């Protein structure tokens, strides 16, 4: 069924490049010049209600589910509260007997609703949608000191365990995107009985500014790489300032910045970037706690500090769970090259149309690969 409108359900993980991060800084600098620090703080005070808002995610889920799914909400609480949506098709499932969990990654714009286009083709018996804690509709955020992979992995493992209990202790088929893909691999290594199969959708392990630093260093531009590193440190401090950090985040995320990101590495088809899609992504960027989004930008959420670290861990990775990876063929070059580490663990990587959100832009193709993988013994 194509009854889910893609124009309503497209959401995107935005990965600002060094250039776009610089433009963000310039916009805020212009705001400071016009009104000063007080103006940015006033902006932060006026948008404070957005920090605990998940309104845009709920709106998309409500419209996207429509009459096609029964939607129930769940939550687990450990150190942090993590929430999820459980969708069951009102008609016969296309993939019976499967409990599938879809995990959205850390990003400026993360949403469990981004899986709705793929679900319109998969329709398993049970679909559970969530994000890493602190992102999307999971608005209970870790403190600055705890915004790291260990926190995300622990919370996600606890959540997956709870979801399994809710579903008769049946093993889960997990589809994890971006950075969450590598969190899931680590969970599977220490707790394989949670999983039936794992699909890694456009997996990444480096944030935007660390990637920019890597690319600049590789091209011999070490001075520029050092400047980006200093800017990342400054951003991390800035985001933690009361009121000012929230105002900074709001001003830095403009409609033009969102549009640039969608064009640069999220979509490959210009017609995918509609005014509605841009507006939805702007709401996604501005809603929810801003500090976790900065953590993604500056590399605090990175699964590995370097490609060499990733290679060492993947060489020693031995999993009892079948795993497959998908990557859009027009993803940024560095992201694509990083996937070489998966081959060291014997994980096959399938190239698909699209870029870093191929499963939103080409959901039928992505769903076909996933269905074939999980229904093959």
Coordinates of C-alpha atoms in Angstrom, one line a residue:
X1 CA 0.0 0.0 0.0
X2 CA 1.2 3.5 -0.8
X3 CA -1.5 5.1 1.4
X4 CA 1.2 6.7 3.5
X5 CA 2.1 10.1 2.0
X6 CA 5.8 10.5 1.7
X7 CA 5.4 14.3 1.8
X8 CA 4.1 13.9 5.3
X9 CA 6.6 11.4 6.6
X10 CA 10.0 12.4 5.2
X11 CA 12.4 13.3 8.0
X12 CA 16.1 13.5 7.8
X13 CA 19.3 13.2 9.6
X14 CA 21.2 16.4 8.8
X15 CA 25.0 16.3 8.8
X16 CA 26.4 19.8 8.5
X17 CA 29.7 20.0 6.7
X18 CA 32.5 22.4 7.8
X19 CA 31.1 24.9 5.3
X20 CA 27.6 24.8 6.6
X21 CA 28.8 24.8 10.2
X22 CA 30.7 28.0 9.3
X23 CA 27.6 29.5 7.8
X24 CA 25.7 28.7 11.0
X25 CA 28.3 30.6 13.0
X26 CA 28.1 33.5 10.6
X27 CA 24.4 33.8 11.0
X28 CA 24.6 33.8 14.8
X29 CA 27.5 36.3 14.6
X30 CA 25.2 38.5 12.5
X31 CA 22.5 38.2 15.2
X32 CA 25.0 39.1 17.9
X33 CA 26.1 42.1 16.0
X34 CA 22.5 43.3 15.6
X35 CA 21.3 42.6 19.1
X36 CA 24.2 41.4 21.2
X37 CA 24.4 38.6 23.7
X38 CA 21.2 39.8 25.4
X39 CA 19.2 39.3 22.2
X40 CA 20.4 35.7 21.8
X41 CA 19.6 35.0 25.5
X42 CA 16.1 36.5 25.0
X43 CA 15.6 34.3 22.0
X44 CA 16.6 31.3 24.2
X45 CA 14.1 32.3 26.8
X46 CA 11.3 32.7 24.3
X47 CA 11.9 29.3 22.7
X48 CA 12.4 27.4 25.9
X49 CA 9.2 25.4 25.5
X50 CA 10.6 23.8 22.4
X51 CA 13.2 21.9 24.4
X52 CA 10.6 19.5 25.8
X53 CA 8.4 19.4 22.7
X54 CA 7.8 16.3 20.6
X55 CA 4.8 17.8 18.8
X56 CA 6.1 17.5 15.2
X57 CA 6.9 13.8 15.7
X58 CA 3.5 13.0 17.1
X59 CA 1.7 14.9 14.3
X60 CA 3.6 13.0 11.6
X61 CA 2.9 9.6 13.3
X62 CA -0.8 10.4 13.7
X63 CA -1.2 11.3 10.1
X64 CA 1.1 8.6 8.8
X65 CA -0.5 5.7 10.7
X66 CA -4.0 6.8 9.7
X67 CA -6.3 3.8 9.3
X68 CA -3.5 1.5 8.3
X69 CA -2.0 0.8 11.8
X70 CA -3.1 0.5 15.4
X71 CA -0.6 2.7 17.4
X72 CA 0.2 2.3 21.0
X73 CA 2.9 4.1 23.0
X74 CA 5.3 2.5 25.5
X75 CA 8.1 3.6 27.7
X76 CA 11.0 2.2 29.7
X77 CA 12.8 3.8 32.5
X78 CA 16.3 3.2 33.7
X79 CA 18.5 6.3 34.3
X80 CA 16.5 7.9 31.4
X81 CA 13.0 7.5 30.1
X82 CA 12.9 6.1 26.6
X83 CA 9.7 5.9 24.6
X84 CA 8.6 3.9 21.6
X85 CA 5.6 3.4 19.3
X86 CA 4.3 0.0 18.6
X87 CA 2.4 -0.3 15.3
X88 CA 0.3 -3.3 14.3
X89 CA -1.4 -3.4 10.9
X90 CA -5.2 -3.4 10.9
X91 CA -5.2 -5.9 8.0
X92 CA -3.1 -9.0 7.4
X93 CA 0.7 -8.4 7.8
X94 CA 2.9 -8.9 4.8
X95 CA 5.6 -10.4 7.0
X96 CA 3.8 -12.4 9.7
X97 CA 5.5 -13.5 12.9
X98 CA 8.1 -10.7 12.9
X99 CA 8.7 -8.2 15.6
X100 CA 10.8 -5.5 14.0
X101 CA 12.4 -2.6 15.8
X102 CA 13.5 0.6 13.9
X103 CA 16.0 2.8 15.5
X104 CA 16.7 6.4 14.4
X105 CA 20.2 7.7 15.1
X106 CA 21.7 10.8 16.8
X107 CA 21.3 13.7 14.5
X108 CA 20.1 17.3 14.3
X109 CA 16.9 15.9 12.9
X110 CA 16.0 12.5 14.1
X111 CA 12.6 11.0 14.2
X112 CA 11.0 7.6 14.6
X113 CA 8.5 8.8 12.0
X114 CA 11.2 8.6 9.3
X115 CA 10.5 4.8 9.1
X116 CA 6.9 5.1 8.0
X117 CA 7.6 5.1 4.3
X118 CA 9.5 1.8 4.5
X119 CA 6.8 0.3 6.8
X120 CA 4.2 1.0 4.1
X121 CA 5.9 -1.7 2.1
X122 CA 7.1 -4.1 4.9
X123 CA 4.1 -4.3 7.2
X124 CA 5.4 -6.8 9.7
X125 CA 3.2 -8.2 12.4
X126 CA 4.6 -5.8 14.9
X127 CA 6.8 -2.7 14.2
X128 CA 8.4 -0.8 17.1
X129 CA 9.7 2.7 16.3
X130 CA 12.2 4.7 18.5
X131 CA 15.3 6.9 18.5
X132 CA 18.5 7.0 20.6
X133 CA 17.7 8.7 23.9
X134 CA 17.9 12.5 23.8
X135 CA 16.8 12.6 20.1
X136 CA 13.6 12.9 18.3
X137 CA 10.6 12.1 20.4
X138 CA 12.9 10.8 23.2
X139 CA 13.2 14.1 24.9
X140 CA 14.7 12.9 28.2
X141 CA 18.3 13.8 27.5
X142 CA 21.5 12.7 29.1
X143 CA 23.6 15.3 30.9
X144 CA 26.6 16.8 29.0
X145 CA 29.0 14.3 30.7
X146 CA 26.9 11.4 29.7
X147 CA 26.3 12.2 26.0
X148 CA 28.4 9.3 24.8
X149 CA 28.1 6.0 23.0
X150 CA 28.2 4.0 26.3
X151 CA 25.1 5.8 27.5
X152 CA 23.2 5.3 24.3
X153 CA 24.1 1.6 24.1
X154 CA 23.1 1.0 27.7
X155 CA 19.7 2.8 27.3
X156 CA 19.0 1.1 23.9
X157 CA 19.9 -2.4 25.3
X158 CA 17.5 -1.8 28.2
X159 CA 14.8 -0.6 25.8
X160 CA 15.2 -3.6 23.4
X161 CA 15.0 -6.0 26.4
X162 CA 11.8 -4.4 27.5
X163 CA 10.4 -4.5 23.9
X164 CA 11.2 -8.2 23.7
X165 CA 9.3 -8.9 26.9
X166 CA 6.4 -7.0 25.6
X167 CA 6.4 -9.3 22.6
X168 CA 6.4 -12.8 24.2
X169 CA 10.2 -12.8 24.5
X170 CA 10.5 -13.3 20.8
X171 CA 13.9 -12.3 19.2
X172 CA 13.9 -9.0 17.5
X173 CA 14.7 -8.0 14.0
X174 CA 16.4 -4.6 14.4
X175 CA 16.9 -2.0 11.7
X176 CA 19.3 0.7 12.9
X177 CA 20.4 3.8 11.0
X178 CA 23.4 6.1 11.1
X179 CA 25.4 5.9 14.4
X180 CA 22.9 3.7 16.0
X181 CA 23.9 0.9 13.7
X182 CA 27.3 0.5 15.5
X183 CA 25.6 0.8 18.9
X184 CA 23.4 -2.2 17.9
X185 CA 26.4 -4.2 16.8
X186 CA 28.0 -3.8 20.2
X187 CA 24.8 -4.8 22.0
X188 CA 24.5 -7.9 19.7
X189 CA 28.1 -8.9 20.6
X190 CA 27.3 -9.0 24.4
X191 CA 23.6 -9.9 24.2
X192 CA 23.0 -11.9 21.0
X193 CA 19.8 -13.6 22.3
X194 CA 18.0 -10.3 21.9
X195 CA 18.2 -10.5 18.1
X196 CA 16.9 -12.5 15.2
X197 CA 18.6 -10.5 12.5
X198 CA 20.1 -7.0 12.1
X199 CA 19.9 -4.5 9.2
X200 CA 22.3 -1.5 9.3
X201 CA 20.8 1.3 7.2
X202 CA 23.4 3.9 6.0
X203 CA 25.6 3.2 9.0
X204 CA 28.0 5.9 10.1
X205 CA 30.4 6.3 13.0
X206 CA 31.7 9.9 12.7
X207 CA 29.8 13.1 13.3
X208 CA 29.9 16.1 10.8
X209 CA 32.8 18.1 12.3
X210 CA 35.1 15.1 12.9
X211 CA 34.4 14.1 9.3
X212 CA 35.3 17.5 8.1
X213 CA 38.5 17.4 10.2
X214 CA 39.3 14.0 8.7
X215 CA 38.8 15.1 5.2
X216 CA 40.8 18.3 5.7
X217 CA 43.7 16.4 7.2
X218 CA 43.7 13.8 4.5
X219 CA 43.9 16.6 1.9
X220 CA 46.9 18.2 3.6
X221 CA 44.9 21.1 5.1
X222 CA 46.0 20.6 8.7
X223 CA 45.6 24.3 9.6
X224 CA 42.0 24.4 8.5
X225 CA 41.4 21.1 10.4
X226 CA 42.8 22.7 13.5
X227 CA 40.4 25.6 13.0
X228 CA 37.4 23.3 12.7
X229 CA 38.6 21.5 15.9
X230 CA 38.7 24.7 17.8
X231 CA 35.3 25.7 16.4
X232 CA 33.9 22.4 17.6
X233 CA 35.2 23.0 21.1
X234 CA 33.7 26.5 21.1
X235 CA 30.3 25.2 19.9
X236 CA 30.2 22.5 22.7
X237 CA 30.9 25.2 25.4
X238 CA 28.4 27.6 23.8
X239 CA 25.6 25.1 23.7
X240 CA 25.9 24.5 27.4
X241 CA 25.4 28.2 28.4
X242 CA 21.9 28.7 30.0
X243 CA 19.5 30.6 27.6
X244 CA 22.3 31.6 25.3
X245 CA 22.8 28.0 24.1
X246 CA 19.1 27.5 23.3
X247 CA 19.0 30.9 21.5
X248 CA 22.2 30.1 19.5
X249 CA 20.7 26.7 18.4
X250 CA 17.4 28.3 17.3
X251 CA 19.1 31.0 15.3
X252 CA 21.7 28.7 13.8
X253 CA 19.0 26.4 12.4
X254 CA 17.5 28.4 9.5
X255 CA 15.4 27.3 6.6
X256 CA 18.3 27.9 4.2
X257 CA 20.6 25.8 6.3
X258 CA 18.1 22.9 6.4
X259 CA 17.6 23.2 2.6
X260 CA 21.4 23.1 2.0
X261 CA 21.8 19.9 4.0
X262 CA 18.9 18.2 2.2
X263 CA 20.5 19.0 -1.1
X264 CA 24.1 18.1 -0.1
X265 CA 23.8 14.5 1.1
X266 CA 20.3 13.6 2.3
X267 CA 18.4 13.5 -1.0
X268 CA 19.4 12.9 -4.6
X269 CA 16.2 14.0 -6.3
X270 CA 15.4 17.7 -6.3
X271 CA 11.7 17.0 -6.3
X272 CA 12.0 15.3 -2.9
X273 CA 12.8 18.7 -1.3
X274 CA 9.4 20.3 -1.1
X275 CA 8.5 23.4 1.0
X276 CA 6.6 21.0 3.3
X277 CA 9.6 18.8 3.8
X278 CA 11.8 21.8 4.5
X279 CA 9.3 23.1 7.1
X280 CA 9.0 19.7 8.8
X281 CA 12.8 19.4 9.1
X282 CA 13.1 22.9 10.5
X283 CA 10.6 22.0 13.2
X284 CA 12.6 18.8 13.9
X285 CA 15.8 20.8 14.2
X286 CA 14.4 23.3 16.6
X287 CA 12.3 21.0 18.8
X288 CA 13.8 18.8 21.5
X289 CA 16.8 19.4 23.7
X290 CA 19.6 21.1 21.7
X291 CA 22.7 19.8 23.6
X292 CA 22.4 16.2 22.2
X293 CA 22.3 17.7 18.7
X294 CA 25.5 19.6 19.3
X295 CA 27.0 16.4 20.7
X296 CA 26.3 14.7 17.3
X297 CA 27.7 17.7 15.4
X298 CA 31.0 17.8 17.3
X299 CA 31.6 14.1 17.6
X300 CA 30.6 13.2 21.2
X301 CA 28.2 10.5 19.9
X302 CA 30.8 8.9 17.6
X303 CA 31.2 5.1 18.1
X304 CA 34.9 5.3 17.2
X305 CA 37.5 8.0 17.5
X306 CA 39.1 7.0 14.2
X307 CA 38.8 4.6 11.3
X308 CA 41.7 2.7 12.7
X309 CA 39.8 2.2 16.0
X310 CA 36.8 1.0 14.0
X311 CA 39.0 -1.4 12.0
X312 CA 40.5 -2.9 15.2
X313 CA 37.1 -3.5 16.8
X314 CA 35.5 -4.9 13.6
X315 CA 38.4 -7.3 13.0
X316 CA 37.7 -8.9 16.4
X317 CA 33.9 -8.8 16.1
X318 CA 32.3 -12.2 16.1
X319 CA 28.5 -12.2 16.0
X320 CA 26.0 -15.1 16.3
X321 CA 23.4 -12.9 14.6
X322 CA 23.0 -12.5 10.8
X323 CA 23.7 -8.9 9.8
X324 CA 23.4 -7.0 6.5
X325 CA 24.2 -3.3 5.7
X326 CA 22.6 -1.0 3.1
X327 CA 24.2 2.2 1.9
X328 CA 23.0 4.8 -0.6
X329 CA 25.4 4.9 -3.6
X330 CA 25.4 8.7 -3.5
X331 CA 26.3 9.0 0.1
X332 CA 29.3 11.3 0.9
X333 CA 32.6 9.7 -0.1
X334 CA 34.0 9.5 3.4
X335 CA 30.9 7.8 4.8
X336 CA 31.0 5.3 2.0
X337 CA 34.7 4.5 2.5
X338 CA 34.1 4.1 6.2
X339 CA 31.9 1.1 5.5
X340 CA 35.1 -0.9 4.6
X341 CA 35.4 -1.6 8.3
X342 CA 32.2 -3.7 8.1
X343 CA 33.8 -6.1 5.6
X344 CA 36.5 -6.9 8.2
X345 CA 33.7 -8.4 10.3
X346 CA 32.3 -10.3 7.3
X347 CA 29.2 -8.1 7.1
X348 CA 27.9 -7.7 3.5
X349 CA 27.2 -4.2 2.3
X350 CA 24.6 -3.7 -0.4
X351 CA 24.6 -0.5 -2.5
X352 CA 21.2 1.1 -3.2
X353 CA 19.9 4.3 -4.8
X354 CA 20.0 7.4 -2.7
X355 CA 22.2 9.0 -0.2
X356 CA 22.2 9.0 3.6
X357 CA 18.4 8.8 3.8
X358 CA 17.8 6.3 1.0
X359 CA 15.2 4.5 3.0
X360 CA 13.1 7.6 2.9
X361 CA 13.6 8.6 -0.7
X362 CA 13.5 5.0 -2.1
X363 CA 11.5 3.1 0.5
X364 CA 10.2 0.4 -1.8
X365 CA 13.7 -0.5 -2.9
X366 CA 15.0 -0.5 0.7
X367 CA 12.0 -2.5 1.9
X368 CA 12.6 -5.1 -0.8
X369 CA 16.2 -5.7 0.4
X370 CA 15.1 -5.8 4.1
X371 CA 12.2 -8.2 3.3
X372 CA 14.4 -10.6 1.3
X373 CA 17.1 -10.6 4.1
X374 CA 14.7 -11.3 7.0
X375 CA 12.6 -13.9 5.2
X376 CA 15.5 -15.9 4.0
X377 CA 16.6 -18.7 6.4

